[in-house]
Amino acid sequence: MITETFSAFAVNFCLQRWVTISNSVIKCQTNATKVIPMA
């Protein structure tokens, strides 16, 4: 039971981290596409 709970927590934590990183990357890309045409 403990290992199952821990692995579920670890997977959840990794997913949240991945989503946060993905959102940051998407924001950087959209900002880059906005900035590049001006430059």
mmCIF file of C-alpha atoms in Angstrom:
data_model
loop_
_atom_site.group_PDB
_atom_site.id
_atom_site.type_symbol
_atom_site.label_atom_id
_atom_site.label_comp_id
_atom_site.label_asym_id
_atom_site.label_seq_id
_atom_site.Cartn_x
_atom_site.Cartn_y
_atom_site.Cartn_z
ATOM 1 C CA MET A 1 0.000 0.000 0.000
ATOM 2 C CA ILE A 2 2.750 2.468 0.913
ATOM 3 C CA THR A 3 4.687 1.897 -2.289
ATOM 4 C CA GLU A 4 1.526 2.236 -4.372
ATOM 5 C CA THR A 5 0.657 5.522 -2.720
ATOM 6 C CA PHE A 6 4.205 6.789 -3.125
ATOM 7 C CA SER A 7 4.429 5.846 -6.810
ATOM 8 C CA ALA A 8 1.046 7.466 -7.470
ATOM 9 C CA PHE A 9 2.269 10.625 -5.717
ATOM 10 C CA ALA A 10 5.526 10.558 -7.676
ATOM 11 C CA VAL A 11 3.700 10.178 -10.998
ATOM 12 C CA ASN A 12 1.295 12.978 -10.070
ATOM 13 C CA PHE A 13 4.179 15.220 -9.019
ATOM 14 C CA CYS A 14 6.102 14.524 -12.230
ATOM 15 C CA LEU A 15 3.009 15.239 -14.328
ATOM 16 C CA GLN A 16 2.448 18.550 -12.564
ATOM 17 C CA ARG A 17 6.089 19.512 -13.064
ATOM 18 C CA TRP A 18 5.923 18.516 -16.741
ATOM 19 C CA VAL A 19 2.761 20.556 -17.288
ATOM 20 C CA THR A 20 4.339 23.577 -15.609
ATOM 21 C CA ILE A 21 7.474 23.262 -17.732
ATOM 22 C CA SER A 22 5.397 22.790 -20.889
ATOM 23 C CA ASN A 23 3.371 25.910 -20.115
ATOM 24 C CA SER A 24 6.585 27.877 -19.577
ATOM 25 C CA VAL A 25 8.006 26.638 -22.876
ATOM 26 C CA ILE A 26 4.777 27.507 -24.712
ATOM 27 C CA LYS A 27 4.816 31.001 -23.203
ATOM 28 C CA CYS A 28 8.446 31.471 -24.252
ATOM 29 C CA GLN A 29 7.662 30.300 -27.780
ATOM 30 C CA THR A 30 4.647 32.599 -28.143
ATOM 31 C CA ASN A 31 6.672 35.509 -26.765
ATOM 32 C CA ALA A 32 9.494 34.679 -29.174
ATOM 33 C CA THR A 33 7.155 34.632 -32.166
ATOM 34 C CA LYS A 34 5.801 38.026 -31.070
ATOM 35 C CA VAL A 35 9.259 39.550 -30.593
ATOM 36 C CA ILE A 36 11.038 38.132 -33.658
ATOM 37 C CA PRO A 37 8.848 39.837 -36.317
ATOM 38 C CA MET A 38 9.429 43.212 -34.645
ATOM 39 C CA ALA A 39 13.188 42.680 -34.661
#
